[in-house]
mmCIF file of C-alpha atoms in Angstrom:
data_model
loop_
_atom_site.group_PDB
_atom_site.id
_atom_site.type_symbol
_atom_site.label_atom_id
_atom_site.label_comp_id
_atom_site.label_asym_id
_atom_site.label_seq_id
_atom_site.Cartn_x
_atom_site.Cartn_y
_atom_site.Cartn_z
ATOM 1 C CA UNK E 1 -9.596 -47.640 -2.978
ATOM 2 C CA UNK E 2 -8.813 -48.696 0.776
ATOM 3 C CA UNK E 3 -5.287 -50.742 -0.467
ATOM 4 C CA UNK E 4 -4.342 -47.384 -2.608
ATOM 5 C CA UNK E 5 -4.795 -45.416 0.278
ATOM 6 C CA UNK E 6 -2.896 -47.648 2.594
ATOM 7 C CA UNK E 7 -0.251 -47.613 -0.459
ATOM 8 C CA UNK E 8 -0.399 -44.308 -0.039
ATOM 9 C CA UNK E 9 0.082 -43.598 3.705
ATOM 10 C CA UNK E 10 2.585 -46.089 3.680
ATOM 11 C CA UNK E 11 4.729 -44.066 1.169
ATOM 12 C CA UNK E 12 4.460 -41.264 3.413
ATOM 13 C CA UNK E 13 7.265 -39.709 5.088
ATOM 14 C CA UNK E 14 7.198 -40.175 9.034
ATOM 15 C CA UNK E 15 8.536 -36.731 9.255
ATOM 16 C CA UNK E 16 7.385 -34.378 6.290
ATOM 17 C CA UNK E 17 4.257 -36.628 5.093
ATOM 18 C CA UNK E 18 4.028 -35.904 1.293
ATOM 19 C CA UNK E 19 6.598 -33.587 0.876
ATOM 20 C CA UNK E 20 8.735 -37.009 0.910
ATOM 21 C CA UNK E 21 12.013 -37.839 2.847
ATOM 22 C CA UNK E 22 14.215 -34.864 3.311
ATOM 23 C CA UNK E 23 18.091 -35.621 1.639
ATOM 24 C CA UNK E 24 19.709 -33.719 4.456
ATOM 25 C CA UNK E 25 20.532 -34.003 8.452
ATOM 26 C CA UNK E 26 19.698 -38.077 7.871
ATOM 27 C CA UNK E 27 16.055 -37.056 7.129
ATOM 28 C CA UNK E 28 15.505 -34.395 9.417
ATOM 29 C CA UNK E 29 15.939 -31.337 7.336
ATOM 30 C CA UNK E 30 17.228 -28.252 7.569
ATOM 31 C CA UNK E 31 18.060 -27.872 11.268
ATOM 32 C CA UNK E 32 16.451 -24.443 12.503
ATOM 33 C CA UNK E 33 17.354 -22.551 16.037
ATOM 34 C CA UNK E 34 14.880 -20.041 16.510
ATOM 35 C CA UNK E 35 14.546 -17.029 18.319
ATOM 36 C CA UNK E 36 11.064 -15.648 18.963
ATOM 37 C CA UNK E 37 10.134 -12.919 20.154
ATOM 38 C CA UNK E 38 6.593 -11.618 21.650
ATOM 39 C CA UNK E 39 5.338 -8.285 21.515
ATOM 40 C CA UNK E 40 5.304 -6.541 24.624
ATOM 41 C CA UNK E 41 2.294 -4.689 25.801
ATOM 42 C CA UNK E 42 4.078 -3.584 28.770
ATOM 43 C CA UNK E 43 7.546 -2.327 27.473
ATOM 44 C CA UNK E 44 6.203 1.331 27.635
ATOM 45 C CA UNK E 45 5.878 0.593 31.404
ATOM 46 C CA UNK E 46 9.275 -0.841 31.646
ATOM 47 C CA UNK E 47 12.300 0.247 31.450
ATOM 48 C CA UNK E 48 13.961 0.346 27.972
ATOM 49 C CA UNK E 49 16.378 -2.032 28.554
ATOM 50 C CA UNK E 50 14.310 -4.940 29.760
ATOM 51 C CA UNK E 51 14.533 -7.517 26.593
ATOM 52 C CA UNK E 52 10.882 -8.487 25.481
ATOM 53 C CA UNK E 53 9.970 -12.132 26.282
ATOM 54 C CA UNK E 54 11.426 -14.853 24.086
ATOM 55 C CA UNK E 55 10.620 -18.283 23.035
ATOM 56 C CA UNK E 56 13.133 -20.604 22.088
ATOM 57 C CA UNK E 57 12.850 -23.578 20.207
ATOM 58 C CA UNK E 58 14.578 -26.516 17.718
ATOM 59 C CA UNK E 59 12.721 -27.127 14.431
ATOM 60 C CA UNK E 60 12.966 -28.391 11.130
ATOM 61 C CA UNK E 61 11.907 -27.798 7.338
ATOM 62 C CA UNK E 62 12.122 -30.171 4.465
ATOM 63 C CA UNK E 63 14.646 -28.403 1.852
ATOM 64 C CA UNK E 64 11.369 -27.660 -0.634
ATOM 65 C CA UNK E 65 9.081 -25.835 1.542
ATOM 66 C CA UNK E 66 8.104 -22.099 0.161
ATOM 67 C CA UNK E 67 8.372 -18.949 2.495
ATOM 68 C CA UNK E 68 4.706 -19.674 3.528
ATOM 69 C CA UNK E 69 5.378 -23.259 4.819
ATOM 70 C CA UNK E 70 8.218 -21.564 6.432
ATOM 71 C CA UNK E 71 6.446 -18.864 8.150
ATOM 72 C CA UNK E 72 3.541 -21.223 9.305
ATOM 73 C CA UNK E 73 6.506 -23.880 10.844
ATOM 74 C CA UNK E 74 7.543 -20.830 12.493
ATOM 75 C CA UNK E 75 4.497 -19.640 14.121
ATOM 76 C CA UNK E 76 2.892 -22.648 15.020
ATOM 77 C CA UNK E 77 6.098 -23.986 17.114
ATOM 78 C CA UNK E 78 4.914 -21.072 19.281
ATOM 79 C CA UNK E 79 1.484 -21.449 19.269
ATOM 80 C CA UNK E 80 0.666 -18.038 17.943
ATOM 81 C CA UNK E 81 -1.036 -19.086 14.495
ATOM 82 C CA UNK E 82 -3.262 -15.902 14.751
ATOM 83 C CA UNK E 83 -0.450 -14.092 13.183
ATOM 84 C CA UNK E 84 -0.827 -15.438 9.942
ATOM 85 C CA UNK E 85 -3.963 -13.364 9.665
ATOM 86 C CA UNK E 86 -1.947 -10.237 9.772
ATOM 87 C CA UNK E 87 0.997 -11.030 7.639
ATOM 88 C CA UNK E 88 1.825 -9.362 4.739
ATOM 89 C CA UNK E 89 4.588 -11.316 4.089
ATOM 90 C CA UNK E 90 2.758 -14.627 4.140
ATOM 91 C CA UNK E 91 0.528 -13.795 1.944
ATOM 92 C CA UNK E 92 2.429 -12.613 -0.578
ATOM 93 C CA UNK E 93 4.500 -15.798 -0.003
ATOM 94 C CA UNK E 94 0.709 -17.272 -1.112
ATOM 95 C CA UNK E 95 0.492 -15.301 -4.107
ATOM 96 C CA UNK E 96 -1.727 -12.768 -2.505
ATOM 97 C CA UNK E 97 0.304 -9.989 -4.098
ATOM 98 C CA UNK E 98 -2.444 -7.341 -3.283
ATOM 99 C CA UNK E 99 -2.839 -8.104 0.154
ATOM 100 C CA UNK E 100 -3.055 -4.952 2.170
ATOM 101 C CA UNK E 101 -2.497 -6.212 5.588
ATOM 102 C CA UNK E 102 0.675 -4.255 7.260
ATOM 103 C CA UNK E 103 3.751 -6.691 8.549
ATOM 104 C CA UNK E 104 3.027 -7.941 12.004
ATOM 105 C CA UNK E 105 6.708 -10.455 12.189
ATOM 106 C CA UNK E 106 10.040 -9.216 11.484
ATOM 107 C CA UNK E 107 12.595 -12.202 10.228
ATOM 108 C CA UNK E 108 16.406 -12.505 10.054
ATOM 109 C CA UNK E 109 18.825 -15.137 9.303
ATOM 110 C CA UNK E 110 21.756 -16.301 10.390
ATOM 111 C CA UNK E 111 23.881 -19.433 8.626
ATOM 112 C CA UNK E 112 25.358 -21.869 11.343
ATOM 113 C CA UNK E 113 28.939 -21.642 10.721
ATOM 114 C CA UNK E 114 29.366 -18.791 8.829
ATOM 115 C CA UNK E 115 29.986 -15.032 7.885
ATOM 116 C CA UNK E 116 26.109 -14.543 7.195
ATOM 117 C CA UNK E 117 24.587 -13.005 9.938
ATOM 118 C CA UNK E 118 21.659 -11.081 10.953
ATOM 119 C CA UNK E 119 20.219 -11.001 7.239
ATOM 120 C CA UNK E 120 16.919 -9.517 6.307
ATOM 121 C CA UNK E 121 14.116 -12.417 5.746
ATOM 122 C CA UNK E 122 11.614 -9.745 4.068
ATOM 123 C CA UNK E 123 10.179 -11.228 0.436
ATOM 124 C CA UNK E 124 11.006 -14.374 -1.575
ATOM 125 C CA UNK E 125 13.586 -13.236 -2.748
ATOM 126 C CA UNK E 126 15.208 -13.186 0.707
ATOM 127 C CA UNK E 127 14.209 -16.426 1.044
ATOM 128 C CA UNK E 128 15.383 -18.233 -2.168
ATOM 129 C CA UNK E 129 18.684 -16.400 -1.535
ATOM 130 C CA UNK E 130 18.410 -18.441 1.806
ATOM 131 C CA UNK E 131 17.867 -21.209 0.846
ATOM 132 C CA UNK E 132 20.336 -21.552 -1.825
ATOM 133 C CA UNK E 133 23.173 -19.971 0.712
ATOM 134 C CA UNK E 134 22.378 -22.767 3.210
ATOM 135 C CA UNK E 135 22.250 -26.230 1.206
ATOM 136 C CA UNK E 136 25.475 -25.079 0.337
ATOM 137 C CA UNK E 137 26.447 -26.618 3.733
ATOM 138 C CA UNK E 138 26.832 -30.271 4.274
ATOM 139 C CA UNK E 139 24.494 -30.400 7.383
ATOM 140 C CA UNK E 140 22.084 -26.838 6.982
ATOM 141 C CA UNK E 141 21.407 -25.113 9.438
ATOM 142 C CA UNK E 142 19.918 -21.805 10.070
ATOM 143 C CA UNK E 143 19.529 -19.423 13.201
ATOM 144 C CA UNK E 144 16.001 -17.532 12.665
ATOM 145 C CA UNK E 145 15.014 -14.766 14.841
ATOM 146 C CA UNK E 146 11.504 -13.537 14.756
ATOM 147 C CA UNK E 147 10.281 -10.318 16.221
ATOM 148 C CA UNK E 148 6.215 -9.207 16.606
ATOM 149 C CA UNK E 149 5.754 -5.767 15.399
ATOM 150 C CA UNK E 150 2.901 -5.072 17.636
ATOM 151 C CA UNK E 151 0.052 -6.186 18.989
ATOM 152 C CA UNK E 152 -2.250 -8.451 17.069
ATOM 153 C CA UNK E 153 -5.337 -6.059 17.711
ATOM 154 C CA UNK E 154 -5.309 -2.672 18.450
ATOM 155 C CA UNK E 155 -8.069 -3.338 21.019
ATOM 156 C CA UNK E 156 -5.985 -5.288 23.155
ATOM 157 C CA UNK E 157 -4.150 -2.191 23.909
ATOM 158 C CA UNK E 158 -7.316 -0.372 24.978
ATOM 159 C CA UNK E 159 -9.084 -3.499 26.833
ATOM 160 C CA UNK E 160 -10.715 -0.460 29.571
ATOM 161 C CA UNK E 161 -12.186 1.445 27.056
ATOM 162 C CA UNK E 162 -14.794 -1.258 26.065
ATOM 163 C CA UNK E 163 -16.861 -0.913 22.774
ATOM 164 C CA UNK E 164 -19.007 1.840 21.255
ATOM 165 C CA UNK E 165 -22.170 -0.264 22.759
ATOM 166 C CA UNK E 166 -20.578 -0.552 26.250
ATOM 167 C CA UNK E 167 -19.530 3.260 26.436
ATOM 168 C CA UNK E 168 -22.924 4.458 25.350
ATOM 169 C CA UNK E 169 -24.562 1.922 28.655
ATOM 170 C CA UNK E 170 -22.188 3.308 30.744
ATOM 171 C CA UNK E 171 -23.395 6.702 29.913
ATOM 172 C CA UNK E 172 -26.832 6.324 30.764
ATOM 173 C CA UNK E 173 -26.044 4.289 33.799
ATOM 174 C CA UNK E 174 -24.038 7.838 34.928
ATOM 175 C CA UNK E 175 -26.677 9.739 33.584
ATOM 176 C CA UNK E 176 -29.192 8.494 35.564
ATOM 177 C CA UNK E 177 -28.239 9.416 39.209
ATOM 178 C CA UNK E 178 -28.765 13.068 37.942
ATOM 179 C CA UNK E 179 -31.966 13.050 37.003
ATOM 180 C CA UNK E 180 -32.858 11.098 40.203
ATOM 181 C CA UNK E 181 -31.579 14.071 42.212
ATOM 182 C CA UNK E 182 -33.322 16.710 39.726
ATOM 183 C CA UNK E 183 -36.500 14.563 40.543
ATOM 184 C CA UNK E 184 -36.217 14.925 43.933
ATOM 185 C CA UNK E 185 -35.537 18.902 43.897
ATOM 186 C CA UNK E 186 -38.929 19.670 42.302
ATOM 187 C CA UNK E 187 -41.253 16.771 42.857
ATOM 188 C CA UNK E 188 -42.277 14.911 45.927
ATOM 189 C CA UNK E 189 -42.309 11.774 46.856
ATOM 190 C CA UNK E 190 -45.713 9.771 47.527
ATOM 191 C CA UNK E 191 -44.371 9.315 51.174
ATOM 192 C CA UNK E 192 -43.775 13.084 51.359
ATOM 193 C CA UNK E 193 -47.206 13.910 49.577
ATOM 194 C CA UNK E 194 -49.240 11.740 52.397
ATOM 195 C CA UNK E 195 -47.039 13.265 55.350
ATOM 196 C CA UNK E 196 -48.500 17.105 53.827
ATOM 197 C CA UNK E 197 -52.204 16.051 53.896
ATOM 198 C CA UNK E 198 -51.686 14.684 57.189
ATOM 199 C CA UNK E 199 -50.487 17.978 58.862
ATOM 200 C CA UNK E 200 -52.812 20.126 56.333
ATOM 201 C CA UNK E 201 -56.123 17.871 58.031
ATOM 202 C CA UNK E 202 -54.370 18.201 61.558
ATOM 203 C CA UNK E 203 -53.829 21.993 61.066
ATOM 204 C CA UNK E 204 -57.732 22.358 59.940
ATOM 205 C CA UNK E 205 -58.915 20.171 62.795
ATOM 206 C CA UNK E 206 -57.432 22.313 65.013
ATOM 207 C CA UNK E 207 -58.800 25.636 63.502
ATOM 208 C CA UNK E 208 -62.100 24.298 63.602
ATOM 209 C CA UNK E 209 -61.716 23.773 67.576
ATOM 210 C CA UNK E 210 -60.247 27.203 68.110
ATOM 211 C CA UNK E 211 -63.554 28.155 66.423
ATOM 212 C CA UNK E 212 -65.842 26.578 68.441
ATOM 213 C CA UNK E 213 -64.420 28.041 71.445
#
């Protein structure tokens, strides 16, 4: 078992592991330049010309990868594999055609040294029509710009608002000063209590002298 597996390994491409040596760019791939960009949180704050932040970088795919190999290459380059989780699109590119989950990532395409521009990376389809546009080309190569949607939860748009559990604390924490000061309108204190006995003992000491006289 240990010389099959070294067998194995050793078959292995350095670059794409068992996908096997890619035929194009002298085993790199299919060159990709991509464009991502981050949803904004602050952009309502900003003025509406201020670009949102984008992440640049130079990748590769092996020419048999599916959408979802695509998508996760994408993502990971930028370290934002979380959005996988909210991806329609990848998981219908995993055969998860009743997946529910809204589209967090928009894609587009652009063919290095072409007319085709700007097209719509939105289904398989889109992709296999990609694909077959840009191994046309002697050395592939694709510009891919990627766009978040919005955030990746709802709650990070409301991090001051706290949870259901934290509101309801805060509440009685509020609440509490009030009664305090309703407390002290129609009850006294110990403090106070002692201080009326006091003047109530002085106040019969003394009548009893003025009686005596």
């Amino acid at each position: 078992m240990r010389s099959d597996s070294i067998e194995g390994e050793e078959n292995e491409d350095p670059v794409y592991g068992d996908w096997g040596p890619s035929t194009y760019n002298d085993g790199e791939g299919i060159i990709i330049k991509l464009e991502y960009f981050l949803y904004d949180n602050n952009k309502d704050k900003r003025r509406k010309n201020v670009k949102a932040p984008c992440i640049n970088k130079s990748l590769s795919i092996h020419e048999d990868f599916g959408l979802s190999e695509l998508i996760v290459t994408l993502v990971e380059s930028v370290g934002r594999l979380e959005i996988l989780g909210h991806s329609h699109l990848y998981h219908t590119a995993q055969g998860q055609e009743n997946a529910d989950e809204g589209e967090i990532l928009s894609l587009s395409f652009s063919i290095y040294s072409t007319s085709d521009k700007n097209l719509d990376l939105a289904s398989i389809t889109d992709y296999d029509q990609m694909m077959k546009l840009v191994m046309k080309r002697k050395k592939p190569q694709l510009v891919i710009m990627a766009r978040e949607l919005h955030a990746i939860d709802n709650l990070d748009e409301n991090d001051n608002t706290g949870t259901h559990t934290d509101r309801e604390d805060n509440e009685e924490q509020e609440e509490q000063p009030a009664r305090k000061k309703k407390k002290k309108e129609y009850e006294l204190s110990s403090e106070e209590t002692e201080q009326d006995e006091i003047i109530i003992q002085l106040k019969d000491a003394k009548n009893l002298e003025g009686l005596r006289d």
